[in-house]
Coordinates of C-alpha atoms in Angstrom, one line a residue:
Chain A
M28 CA 141.1 60.8 199.3
F29 CA 140.2 59.1 202.5
V30 CA 143.5 58.9 204.3
A31 CA 145.4 61.5 202.4
S32 CA 145.1 64.0 205.3
A33 CA 146.5 61.6 207.8
L34 CA 149.4 61.0 205.4
R35 CA 150.3 64.6 205.0
Q36 CA 151.0 65.0 208.8
P37 CA 154.8 64.8 209.3
A38 CA 155.6 61.8 211.3
A39 CA 157.3 62.2 214.7
G40 CA 160.7 60.7 215.3
G41 CA 163.9 60.4 213.3
S42 CA 163.9 60.5 209.5
E43 CA 164.9 56.8 209.3
N44 CA 161.5 55.8 210.8
D45 CA 159.5 58.4 208.9
S46 CA 158.4 56.2 206.1
R47 CA 157.4 53.4 208.4
A48 CA 155.5 55.9 210.7
I49 CA 153.7 57.4 207.7
R50 CA 152.7 53.9 206.6
R51 CA 151.5 53.0 210.0
S52 CA 149.3 56.1 210.3
S53 CA 147.9 55.5 206.8
R54 CA 147.1 51.9 207.4
H55 CA 145.2 52.5 210.6
F56 CA 143.3 55.6 209.5
G57 CA 144.3 57.3 212.8
R58 CA 143.3 54.3 214.9
P59 CA 145.9 52.5 217.0
C60 CA 147.5 49.3 215.7
S61 CA 145.6 46.4 217.3
Q62 CA 148.7 44.2 217.2
A63 CA 151.2 46.9 218.1
A64 CA 152.6 44.8 220.8
T65 CA 153.7 42.0 218.5
C66 CA 154.1 43.7 215.2
E67 CA 157.3 45.5 214.4
V68 CA 155.9 46.9 211.2
C69 CA 152.3 47.9 211.4
P70 CA 150.6 44.9 209.9
L71 CA 148.3 44.8 206.9
R72 CA 147.6 41.3 208.1
E73 CA 144.8 42.7 210.1
Y74 CA 142.9 43.6 206.9
V75 CA 142.6 39.9 206.1
D76 CA 140.8 38.0 208.8
I77 CA 141.9 34.4 208.3
E78 CA 139.8 33.1 211.3
N79 CA 136.6 34.5 209.9
G80 CA 137.4 34.5 206.2
T81 CA 136.8 38.2 205.7
V82 CA 138.7 40.9 203.9
D83 CA 138.6 44.6 204.8
R84 CA 137.1 46.6 201.9
K85 CA 139.6 49.4 202.3
I86 CA 142.4 47.5 200.5
F87 CA 140.5 47.8 197.3
S88 CA 140.5 51.6 196.9
D89 CA 142.8 53.2 199.4
P90 CA 145.4 55.1 197.4
D91 CA 148.1 54.7 200.0
I92 CA 147.7 50.9 200.1
Y93 CA 147.9 50.9 196.3
K94 CA 151.2 52.8 196.4
L95 CA 152.5 50.2 198.9
E96 CA 151.4 47.4 196.6
M97 CA 153.5 48.9 193.8
E98 CA 156.5 48.8 196.1
Q99 CA 156.0 45.7 198.2
I100 CA 154.4 43.5 195.6
F101 CA 155.0 44.5 192.0
A102 CA 158.5 45.8 192.4
R103 CA 159.5 42.6 194.2
A104 CA 157.6 39.9 192.4
W105 CA 158.5 38.0 189.2
N106 CA 156.2 39.7 186.7
F107 CA 155.2 38.0 183.5
M108 CA 156.6 40.0 180.5
C109 CA 155.8 38.0 177.4
H110 CA 156.4 34.7 175.7
E111 CA 159.6 34.3 173.7
S112 CA 157.7 33.7 170.5
Q113 CA 156.6 37.3 170.6
I114 CA 160.2 38.6 170.3
P115 CA 162.0 36.0 168.2
K116 CA 164.3 38.2 166.2
T117 CA 167.1 40.7 167.1
G118 CA 165.5 44.1 167.7
D119 CA 162.0 42.7 168.5
F120 CA 160.4 44.4 171.4
F121 CA 157.2 44.2 173.5
A122 CA 156.1 47.0 175.8
T123 CA 154.6 46.1 179.1
W124 CA 154.4 47.1 182.7
I125 CA 155.8 46.2 186.1
G126 CA 153.4 48.0 188.4
E127 CA 153.3 51.6 187.2
D128 CA 156.8 51.2 185.6
R129 CA 156.8 51.0 181.8
V130 CA 159.2 48.3 180.7
L131 CA 160.4 46.9 177.4
A132 CA 161.2 43.3 176.7
T133 CA 163.7 43.2 173.9
R134 CA 165.8 40.7 172.0
D135 CA 169.3 42.0 171.9
K136 CA 172.1 41.5 169.4
A137 CA 173.4 38.5 171.4
G138 CA 170.0 36.9 171.2
Q139 CA 169.3 37.5 174.9
V140 CA 166.0 38.8 176.2
Q141 CA 166.5 42.1 178.1
V142 CA 163.9 43.8 180.3
L143 CA 164.6 47.6 180.4
L144 CA 162.9 50.4 182.1
N145 CA 161.2 52.5 179.4
T146 CA 162.3 55.9 180.6
C147 CA 165.1 58.1 179.3
R148 CA 167.8 58.8 181.9
H149 CA 167.8 62.5 180.9
R150 CA 164.2 63.7 181.5
G151 CA 162.4 60.4 181.9
N152 CA 160.4 60.3 178.7
P153 CA 159.6 56.9 177.4
V154 CA 162.1 56.0 174.7
C155 CA 159.6 53.7 173.0
R156 CA 156.0 54.5 172.5
A157 CA 154.9 51.6 170.3
E158 CA 153.4 48.5 171.8
L159 CA 155.5 46.1 169.8
G160 CA 157.7 46.0 166.8
N161 CA 161.3 45.8 165.7
T162 CA 164.0 48.4 166.0
K163 CA 167.7 48.9 165.9
T164 CA 167.8 51.4 168.8
F165 CA 165.5 53.3 171.1
L166 CA 165.7 57.0 170.4
C167 CA 164.2 59.3 173.0
P168 CA 161.9 61.7 171.1
Y169 CA 162.7 64.6 173.5
H170 CA 166.4 65.3 173.1
G171 CA 167.6 62.3 171.2
W172 CA 169.4 60.2 173.8
T173 CA 169.7 56.8 172.0
Y174 CA 169.9 53.4 173.6
G175 CA 170.8 50.0 172.3
L176 CA 168.7 46.9 172.6
D177 CA 170.5 46.0 175.8
G178 CA 169.8 49.5 177.2
E179 CA 173.3 50.8 176.7
L180 CA 173.4 54.6 176.1
I181 CA 175.0 54.8 172.7
G182 CA 174.2 58.3 171.5
V183 CA 173.8 61.7 173.1
P184 CA 173.3 64.7 170.8
G185 CA 175.8 67.4 171.8
H186 CA 178.0 65.0 173.8
K187 CA 181.1 66.8 172.6
D188 CA 179.8 70.4 172.1
F189 CA 177.3 70.8 174.9
Y190 CA 178.3 68.2 177.5
R191 CA 181.9 68.8 176.5
G192 CA 182.6 65.1 177.2
D193 CA 181.6 65.4 180.9
L194 CA 178.7 62.9 180.6
K195 CA 179.9 59.3 181.1
K196 CA 177.6 57.4 178.7
E197 CA 178.4 54.1 180.4
D198 CA 176.7 55.4 183.6
W199 CA 173.5 56.5 182.0
G200 CA 172.0 53.4 180.3
L201 CA 168.4 52.3 180.7
P202 CA 168.0 50.6 184.0
K203 CA 167.5 46.9 183.7
A204 CA 165.3 44.5 185.6
A205 CA 167.3 43.0 188.4
Q206 CA 166.7 39.5 187.1
V207 CA 165.2 38.1 184.0
E208 CA 164.4 34.4 183.5
S209 CA 162.4 32.3 181.1
Y210 CA 160.5 29.2 182.0
K211 CA 159.8 27.1 178.9
G212 CA 159.5 30.4 176.9
F213 CA 157.5 32.3 179.4
V214 CA 159.6 35.4 180.3
F215 CA 159.4 36.9 183.8
A216 CA 161.3 39.8 185.3
T217 CA 161.8 41.2 188.8
M218 CA 163.1 44.5 189.9
D219 CA 164.4 43.0 193.1
P220 CA 167.9 41.5 193.1
E221 CA 167.0 39.6 196.3
A222 CA 164.1 37.8 194.7
P223 CA 164.7 34.0 194.7
P224 CA 165.3 32.3 191.3
L225 CA 162.1 32.1 189.2
E226 CA 161.5 28.4 189.7
E227 CA 162.0 28.6 193.4
Y228 CA 159.6 31.6 193.4
L229 CA 157.0 29.6 191.4
G230 CA 157.2 26.5 193.5
Y231 CA 155.4 23.4 192.2
V232 CA 152.0 25.2 192.2
G233 CA 153.3 28.0 189.9
L234 CA 155.2 25.5 187.7
I235 CA 152.1 23.4 187.3
G236 CA 150.2 26.6 186.4
L237 CA 152.6 27.4 183.6
D238 CA 152.9 23.8 182.5
L239 CA 149.2 23.6 182.0
I240 CA 150.0 25.7 178.9
A241 CA 153.6 24.7 178.2
A242 CA 152.9 20.9 178.4
R243 CA 150.7 21.2 175.3
G244 CA 153.9 21.2 173.2
D245 CA 155.7 23.7 171.1
V246 CA 153.5 26.8 171.7
E247 CA 153.5 30.3 170.4
V248 CA 151.5 33.5 171.0
V249 CA 148.9 34.3 168.3
D250 CA 149.3 37.9 167.1
G251 CA 147.0 40.3 168.9
I252 CA 146.7 41.0 172.6
Q253 CA 143.2 42.1 173.6
K254 CA 143.4 45.0 175.9
N255 CA 140.7 46.9 177.7
R256 CA 140.2 49.0 180.9
I257 CA 137.8 48.2 183.6
P258 CA 137.2 50.7 186.5
C259 CA 138.0 48.1 189.2
N260 CA 140.7 47.3 191.6
W261 CA 143.2 44.8 190.2
K262 CA 142.8 42.4 193.1
L263 CA 139.1 41.9 192.5
A264 CA 139.9 41.0 188.9
V265 CA 142.5 38.5 190.2
D266 CA 140.1 37.0 192.8
N267 CA 137.5 36.4 190.1
L268 CA 139.7 34.1 188.2
F269 CA 139.3 31.5 191.0
D270 CA 135.6 32.1 191.3
W271 CA 133.6 29.1 190.1
Y272 CA 130.7 30.3 192.2
H273 CA 129.7 33.3 189.9
P274 CA 129.3 31.6 186.5
Q275 CA 125.9 30.2 187.3
I276 CA 124.6 33.7 187.8
S277 CA 127.0 36.1 186.1
H278 CA 127.3 34.0 183.0
L279 CA 123.9 32.3 182.9
S280 CA 123.1 34.2 179.7
A281 CA 125.9 32.3 177.9
E282 CA 124.1 29.1 178.8
R283 CA 120.6 30.5 177.9
V284 CA 121.7 31.5 174.4
G285 CA 123.2 28.0 173.8
F286 CA 126.9 29.0 173.9
L287 CA 127.9 26.9 176.9
P288 CA 126.1 24.2 178.9
T289 CA 125.5 24.8 182.6
A290 CA 127.7 21.9 183.7
T291 CA 130.6 23.8 182.0
L292 CA 129.9 26.9 184.0
M293 CA 130.1 25.3 187.4
P294 CA 131.3 21.8 187.9
N295 CA 130.9 20.5 191.4
D296 CA 134.2 18.6 191.4
Q297 CA 136.8 21.1 192.3
T298 CA 140.5 20.8 192.9
V299 CA 142.5 23.4 194.8
L300 CA 146.3 23.8 195.0
L301 CA 147.7 26.5 197.4
G302 CA 151.3 27.5 196.8
E303 CA 154.0 29.6 198.5
Y304 CA 154.0 33.3 197.9
G305 CA 150.4 33.4 196.9
H306 CA 150.3 31.2 193.8
A307 CA 147.2 29.0 193.6
I308 CA 145.2 26.9 191.2
S309 CA 141.5 26.4 191.7
G310 CA 138.6 25.2 189.7
A311 CA 137.4 22.2 187.8
S312 CA 139.0 18.8 188.5
A313 CA 140.3 17.0 185.4
I314 CA 138.1 13.9 185.5
P315 CA 139.1 11.4 182.8
G316 CA 136.7 11.5 180.0
G317 CA 135.1 14.6 181.4
M318 CA 134.5 18.0 180.0
F319 CA 137.7 19.6 181.4
T320 CA 140.2 17.2 180.0
S321 CA 142.0 17.5 176.7
P322 CA 143.8 15.0 174.4
W323 CA 147.1 16.7 175.0
R324 CA 147.0 15.6 178.6
D325 CA 147.3 12.0 177.5
R326 CA 150.8 12.6 176.1
P327 CA 153.5 11.1 178.3
E328 CA 155.5 14.3 178.2
A329 CA 152.5 16.3 179.5
Q330 CA 151.9 13.8 182.3
E331 CA 155.5 14.0 183.3
A332 CA 155.6 17.8 183.3
L333 CA 152.4 18.1 185.3
G334 CA 153.0 15.2 187.6
P335 CA 150.2 13.3 189.4
V336 CA 148.9 16.3 191.3
G337 CA 149.0 18.6 188.3
M338 CA 147.1 16.0 186.3
K339 CA 144.2 16.3 188.8
T340 CA 143.5 19.9 188.0
A341 CA 141.9 21.6 185.0
G342 CA 141.3 24.7 187.1
H343 CA 142.6 28.3 186.9
P344 CA 146.1 29.1 188.1
N345 CA 147.2 32.5 189.2
I346 CA 150.9 33.2 189.2
F347 CA 151.0 35.7 192.0
P348 CA 150.4 38.6 191.7
N349 CA 148.4 38.9 188.5
L350 CA 148.9 36.3 185.8
W351 CA 146.0 34.1 185.1
V352 CA 146.7 30.9 183.2
S353 CA 143.3 30.2 181.6
T354 CA 143.9 26.6 180.8
N355 CA 140.8 25.7 178.9
G356 CA 141.0 28.8 176.8
T357 CA 144.7 28.3 176.0
Q358 CA 145.1 31.9 177.1
L359 CA 147.0 34.0 179.6
S360 CA 145.5 37.1 181.2
L361 CA 147.2 39.9 183.0
R362 CA 145.4 42.1 185.4
L363 CA 147.5 45.2 185.3
P364 CA 146.9 47.9 187.9
R365 CA 146.4 51.3 186.5
G366 CA 145.6 53.1 189.8
P367 CA 143.6 51.8 192.7
L368 CA 140.3 52.1 190.8
E369 CA 141.4 51.0 187.3
T370 CA 142.7 47.7 185.8
E371 CA 143.9 47.0 182.3
I372 CA 143.0 43.4 181.2
W373 CA 145.3 41.8 178.7
W374 CA 144.6 38.5 176.9
F375 CA 147.4 36.5 175.3
T376 CA 146.3 33.5 173.2
I377 CA 148.8 30.7 173.0
L378 CA 148.5 27.7 170.6
E379 CA 150.6 24.8 169.6
K380 CA 152.5 25.5 166.4
D381 CA 151.6 22.0 164.9
M382 CA 147.9 22.2 165.6
S383 CA 145.6 20.8 162.9
E384 CA 143.5 23.5 161.2
P385 CA 140.2 22.3 162.8
E386 CA 141.8 22.2 166.2
R387 CA 143.3 25.7 165.7
Q388 CA 139.9 27.1 164.5
L389 CA 138.2 25.6 167.6
S390 CA 140.7 27.1 169.9
M391 CA 140.5 30.5 168.2
Y392 CA 136.8 30.4 168.3
M393 CA 136.8 29.8 172.1
A394 CA 139.6 32.3 172.7
T395 CA 137.7 35.0 170.8
H396 CA 134.3 34.3 172.2
L397 CA 134.7 33.3 175.8
F398 CA 136.8 36.1 177.1
G399 CA 138.0 39.5 176.0
P400 CA 135.7 42.6 176.2
A401 CA 133.2 41.2 173.6
G402 CA 133.5 37.6 175.0
L403 CA 130.1 36.1 175.7
L404 CA 131.3 35.4 179.3
E405 CA 133.6 38.3 180.0
Q406 CA 131.3 41.1 178.9
D407 CA 129.2 40.4 182.0
D408 CA 132.2 40.4 184.4
G409 CA 133.5 44.0 184.5
D410 CA 130.5 45.6 186.2
N411 CA 130.8 43.2 189.1
W412 CA 134.4 44.0 189.7
G413 CA 133.8 47.7 189.3
G414 CA 130.7 47.6 191.4
S415 CA 132.6 45.8 194.2
T416 CA 135.4 48.3 193.9
Y417 CA 133.3 51.4 194.2
A418 CA 131.4 49.9 197.1
T419 CA 134.6 50.1 199.1
I420 CA 134.6 53.9 199.1
G421 CA 131.4 54.8 200.8
T422 CA 132.1 55.9 204.4
T423 CA 129.6 53.4 205.8
S424 CA 129.8 50.6 203.2
R425 CA 133.6 50.3 203.6
N426 CA 133.2 49.2 207.2
Y427 CA 131.6 45.9 206.2
P428 CA 134.2 43.4 205.3
L429 CA 133.8 41.1 202.3
N430 CA 133.1 37.4 202.8
F431 CA 135.6 34.9 201.5
A432 CA 134.5 32.1 203.9
M433 CA 133.0 29.6 201.5
G434 CA 134.2 26.1 202.5
K435 CA 136.5 27.4 205.2
G436 CA 137.2 24.7 207.8
R437 CA 135.6 22.1 205.5
A438 CA 138.6 20.9 203.5
E439 CA 141.2 18.3 204.2
I440 CA 144.5 18.8 202.5
Q441 CA 145.8 15.7 200.7
E442 CA 149.4 15.0 200.2
H443 CA 151.1 13.0 197.5
E444 CA 154.3 11.0 198.2
S445 CA 156.1 13.7 196.2
G446 CA 155.1 16.2 199.0
Q447 CA 152.7 18.0 196.7
R448 CA 149.4 18.9 198.3
W449 CA 145.9 19.5 197.0
I450 CA 142.3 19.7 198.1
D451 CA 139.4 17.7 196.6
T452 CA 136.3 19.7 197.3
T453 CA 133.3 21.4 195.8
V454 CA 132.9 25.1 194.8
N455 CA 134.8 27.1 197.4
E456 CA 136.8 30.2 198.2
H457 CA 140.0 28.7 199.5
A458 CA 142.2 30.1 196.7
Q459 CA 140.8 33.6 197.1
L460 CA 141.3 33.7 200.8
W461 CA 144.8 32.3 200.3
T462 CA 145.5 35.1 197.8
Y463 CA 144.5 37.8 200.2
R464 CA 146.4 36.1 203.0
S465 CA 149.5 36.1 200.9
W466 CA 148.9 39.6 199.7
A467 CA 149.0 40.7 203.4
E468 CA 152.2 38.8 203.9
W469 CA 153.9 40.5 200.9
M470 CA 152.6 43.9 202.2
D471 CA 154.0 43.3 205.7
A472 CA 157.4 41.9 204.7
K473 CA 160.0 44.6 204.7
D474 CA 162.1 42.8 202.1
W475 CA 162.6 39.5 200.4
P476 CA 164.6 37.9 203.2
A477 CA 161.6 38.8 205.5
L478 CA 159.1 37.5 203.0
K479 CA 161.0 34.2 202.7
R480 CA 161.1 33.8 206.4
D481 CA 157.6 34.9 207.3
H482 CA 155.3 33.8 204.5
S483 CA 152.8 31.0 205.2
P484 CA 154.0 27.5 204.3
I485 CA 151.7 25.4 202.1
P486 CA 149.0 24.4 204.6
E487 CA 148.5 20.9 206.0
G488 CA 145.5 19.3 207.7
T489 CA 142.1 21.0 207.7
I490 CA 141.7 24.4 206.1
Chain B
M19 CA 132.2 52.7 138.1
G20 CA 130.6 53.7 134.9
L21 CA 127.6 55.2 136.5
T22 CA 126.0 58.6 135.6
I23 CA 125.9 61.2 138.3
A24 CA 122.2 60.6 138.7
E25 CA 122.7 56.9 139.1
R26 CA 125.4 57.5 141.7
M27 CA 123.1 59.8 143.6
E28 CA 120.3 57.3 143.6
L29 CA 122.7 54.5 144.8
Q30 CA 124.2 56.8 147.5
F31 CA 120.7 57.7 148.7
E32 CA 119.6 54.0 148.8
I33 CA 122.7 53.0 150.8
E34 CA 122.5 55.8 153.2
Q35 CA 118.8 55.2 153.8
F36 CA 119.7 51.5 154.4
Y37 CA 122.3 52.4 157.0
Y38 CA 120.0 54.9 158.7
E39 CA 117.3 52.2 159.0
E40 CA 119.8 49.7 160.2
A41 CA 121.1 52.1 162.9
A42 CA 117.5 52.6 164.0
T43 CA 117.0 48.9 164.5
L44 CA 120.0 48.8 166.9
D45 CA 119.3 52.1 168.7
E46 CA 115.6 51.1 169.2
R47 CA 116.6 47.6 170.3
R48 CA 114.8 45.9 167.5
Y49 CA 117.7 43.4 167.3
S50 CA 115.8 40.6 165.5
E51 CA 115.0 43.0 162.7
W52 CA 118.7 43.9 162.6
L53 CA 119.5 40.2 162.1
E54 CA 117.2 40.1 159.1
L55 CA 119.5 42.6 157.4
L56 CA 122.4 40.2 157.5
T57 CA 123.2 37.5 154.9
D58 CA 123.6 33.9 156.3
D59 CA 127.3 34.0 155.3
I60 CA 128.1 37.3 157.0
H61 CA 131.6 37.8 158.5
Y62 CA 131.5 40.3 161.3
W63 CA 135.0 41.1 162.4
M64 CA 136.8 43.7 164.5
P65 CA 140.6 43.2 164.5
I66 CA 142.8 44.5 167.3
R67 CA 144.6 47.8 166.6
R68 CA 148.1 48.4 168.1
T69 CA 150.3 51.5 168.5
R70 CA 153.0 50.7 165.9
L71 CA 156.1 52.5 164.6
M72 CA 155.5 54.5 161.4
E73 CA 157.4 51.9 159.3
E74 CA 155.2 49.1 160.7
T75 CA 151.7 50.7 160.3
D76 CA 150.9 48.0 157.7
Q77 CA 150.7 45.7 160.8
E78 CA 148.6 48.2 162.9
F79 CA 145.6 45.9 162.8
T80 CA 145.8 42.1 163.4
A81 CA 145.3 40.1 160.3
P82 CA 142.4 37.8 159.5
G83 CA 142.8 34.5 161.4
A84 CA 144.8 36.2 164.2
M85 CA 143.2 37.5 167.4
A86 CA 140.3 39.9 167.1
L87 CA 137.7 41.5 169.3
F88 CA 134.8 40.2 167.1
D89 CA 135.2 37.3 164.7
D90 CA 131.6 36.2 164.3
N91 CA 129.5 34.3 161.9
K92 CA 125.7 34.5 161.7
D93 CA 125.3 31.9 164.4
L94 CA 127.3 33.9 166.9
L95 CA 125.5 37.1 166.0
E96 CA 122.2 35.3 166.6
K97 CA 123.5 34.3 170.0
R98 CA 124.6 37.9 170.7
V99 CA 121.1 39.1 169.7
M100 CA 119.5 36.4 171.8
K101 CA 121.6 37.6 174.7
F102 CA 120.1 41.1 174.5
G103 CA 116.7 39.5 175.3
V104 CA 117.8 37.4 178.3
E105 CA 117.0 39.0 181.6
V106 CA 120.2 37.6 183.2
S107 CA 122.4 39.1 180.6
W108 CA 123.9 41.6 183.0
A109 CA 126.0 43.6 180.6
E110 CA 122.7 44.6 179.0
N111 CA 120.3 44.5 181.9
P112 CA 119.7 47.4 182.5
P113 CA 120.3 47.9 178.8
S114 CA 122.9 50.2 177.3
R115 CA 121.6 53.3 175.6
T116 CA 123.2 53.7 172.2
R117 CA 123.3 56.0 169.3
H118 CA 124.8 55.0 166.0
I119 CA 126.0 57.9 163.8
V120 CA 126.9 56.7 160.3
T121 CA 128.7 59.2 157.9
N122 CA 131.2 59.5 155.1
V123 CA 129.6 56.8 153.1
R124 CA 131.6 55.9 150.0
V125 CA 130.9 53.3 147.4
L126 CA 134.3 51.7 146.7
E127 CA 133.4 49.0 144.3
I128 CA 130.5 47.4 142.5
S129 CA 130.8 43.8 141.4
G130 CA 127.7 42.1 140.2
D131 CA 125.2 41.9 143.1
E132 CA 127.8 43.1 145.6
M133 CA 129.1 46.5 146.6
S134 CA 132.0 47.4 148.9
I135 CA 131.1 50.3 151.1
E136 CA 133.2 52.3 153.5
A137 CA 131.6 54.4 156.2
N138 CA 132.6 56.2 159.3
I139 CA 130.8 55.1 162.5
H140 CA 130.4 56.8 165.8
L141 CA 128.8 54.6 168.4
Y142 CA 128.0 56.5 171.5
R143 CA 126.9 54.5 174.5
T144 CA 125.9 55.2 178.0
R145 CA 125.4 52.5 180.7
L146 CA 124.0 52.5 184.2
D147 CA 124.5 55.7 186.1
S148 CA 127.5 57.4 184.5
E149 CA 129.4 55.1 182.2
E150 CA 130.0 56.8 178.9
T151 CA 131.8 55.4 175.8
S152 CA 132.5 56.7 172.4
W153 CA 133.7 54.3 169.8
I154 CA 134.7 55.8 166.5
G155 CA 135.9 53.9 163.6
R156 CA 135.7 52.8 160.0
R157 CA 133.3 50.2 158.7
L158 CA 134.1 48.3 155.6
D159 CA 131.0 46.5 154.4
V160 CA 130.0 44.3 151.6
L161 CA 126.4 44.9 150.8
R162 CA 124.6 42.3 148.6
R163 CA 121.4 42.7 146.7
V164 CA 119.1 39.8 147.7
D165 CA 115.7 39.6 146.1
G166 CA 115.9 43.3 145.4
S167 CA 116.9 44.3 149.0
L168 CA 120.2 45.2 150.4
R169 CA 121.8 42.8 152.9
I170 CA 125.1 43.0 154.8
A171 CA 127.4 40.2 153.7
K172 CA 130.5 41.5 155.4
R173 CA 131.2 44.0 158.1
H174 CA 134.7 44.7 159.2
I175 CA 135.1 47.3 161.9
F176 CA 138.3 49.2 162.4
L177 CA 138.3 51.2 165.7
E178 CA 140.6 54.1 166.6
Q179 CA 141.3 52.8 170.1
T180 CA 144.1 50.4 170.8
V181 CA 143.6 49.8 174.5
L182 CA 139.8 49.7 174.6
L183 CA 138.6 52.3 177.0
S184 CA 135.4 50.5 177.9
T185 CA 134.3 47.9 180.4
N186 CA 133.1 45.7 177.6
L187 CA 132.0 45.5 174.0
S188 CA 128.4 44.5 174.5
S189 CA 127.0 46.7 171.7
L190 CA 126.8 46.0 168.0
F191 CA 128.5 48.2 165.4

């Protein structure tokens, strides 16, 4: 598409620098790097203008930037796989994605959760084509290479007669995620052995985000993940989850038909938490007795898990890059990239096992009717994200950066004695701008040690 | 069912005509007339379909009470219909263009005033400049005779898509 011709030009210089040179030429569309003097690696930072609160439209449709996102973000990050309640028994599996890589979360014979690349080592075909289920082995439908629940290659047709024993099965198992960890039943995996441990990665902002579901008690995923495809860039779907500015217009019809009152759509009391590596929570403050509190928050265990800063927020967390914890809907949503111009939206519904029937029915009612493709709110969202995405392609349109400046310079960051920080404010775009700023840092860091060193600390003072 | 061929033909004709009239109310955006075709206790439900292994196809669709795409009572359907008439209902302003094709109508069971009817449905929709969706599936209805007229007391819709290949589900099936 737009920059493909620039990419196809062989880069000058030694082969070691080729990929960097190719990336540089693609990022600047043939223009010189404006920060060439200070930037060792051509920076994507310049696409996100922190001073002015703007973001270059090109990052939402450029295929080369998308390819880099797969490498620099999704292959490095801790990606949400599933909740352990989805795969309780030996042989249970759940198929999902890390970027464009198909993966399987399985429960092996030892009771451990494994995350395996779903691609046969012989010709690459997926060894499992079902979305979920239970199996003893994964048999590739092409030639019959067969793998165990832990990815070990346990069967090769013709191993004796055709391979004549030359194939060492122990060398040809399904590749495993570099690290797999579970936080209170929420399973994450990363393809990068250098990624920090999950809890360090999440930091207190990510942990509060997950605890806004986990602190409810003993929870489980309700059967049925809603999945649909929206022709939009995944980042615009992510940025929308923080957006408490759009409901008064986008979702006004839900209020007009008596489904939700206006105050629910856009409360003016907002709390923002900005975390390391791009995690953030933004949205309604949890005001005691208000619309956004819930009885479970009064339990001492919940208060301890969330801490005083976590107790302030009833907003929407995003675990960077793409996991939305939709706290009031008792749901999780993944925004899975399926190419620069397509995103698959998945909705997981998570409820306490010991809920009373009326409570459960109310939660299911909200889960079914707020979000998901037929949701009385979400059915009005997709066009906005798609419309924004496709308006980044036009030769002229794409030169006008998008505005994320709402509230910029107007917020004072508060700090609790625990060191946790937050912002009390009104409707704002701090979390969105923070997400894009972090996105650029991930894109510019050449590896995890560089990202650890160079990423923005949680801000202090005025933001 | 103990009916003569002539009685079955008459019943088949009545049901098919009812479905054609119903489809016309939706395609011609006469939504309040569509609502009148529903009983007050209607259950309007579209479970989620999954790609499953052959031995697990009994769990292909989510069960009642689990997650679904639609799980509506009359009140919710009234809200959806009201939404079609609200100018700030962006999914439907500008409105979708739909065509409901109802075929393969089979009377499965007759029990007192109620009949279980299976039909195939093709809902073709275009939106805005170039968005095009085809939803094809099976509808399992209960039709009830109320004061001599047929009314829809249950509509369960089983689509052929697992990952829905559409921006939203803002149409009625």
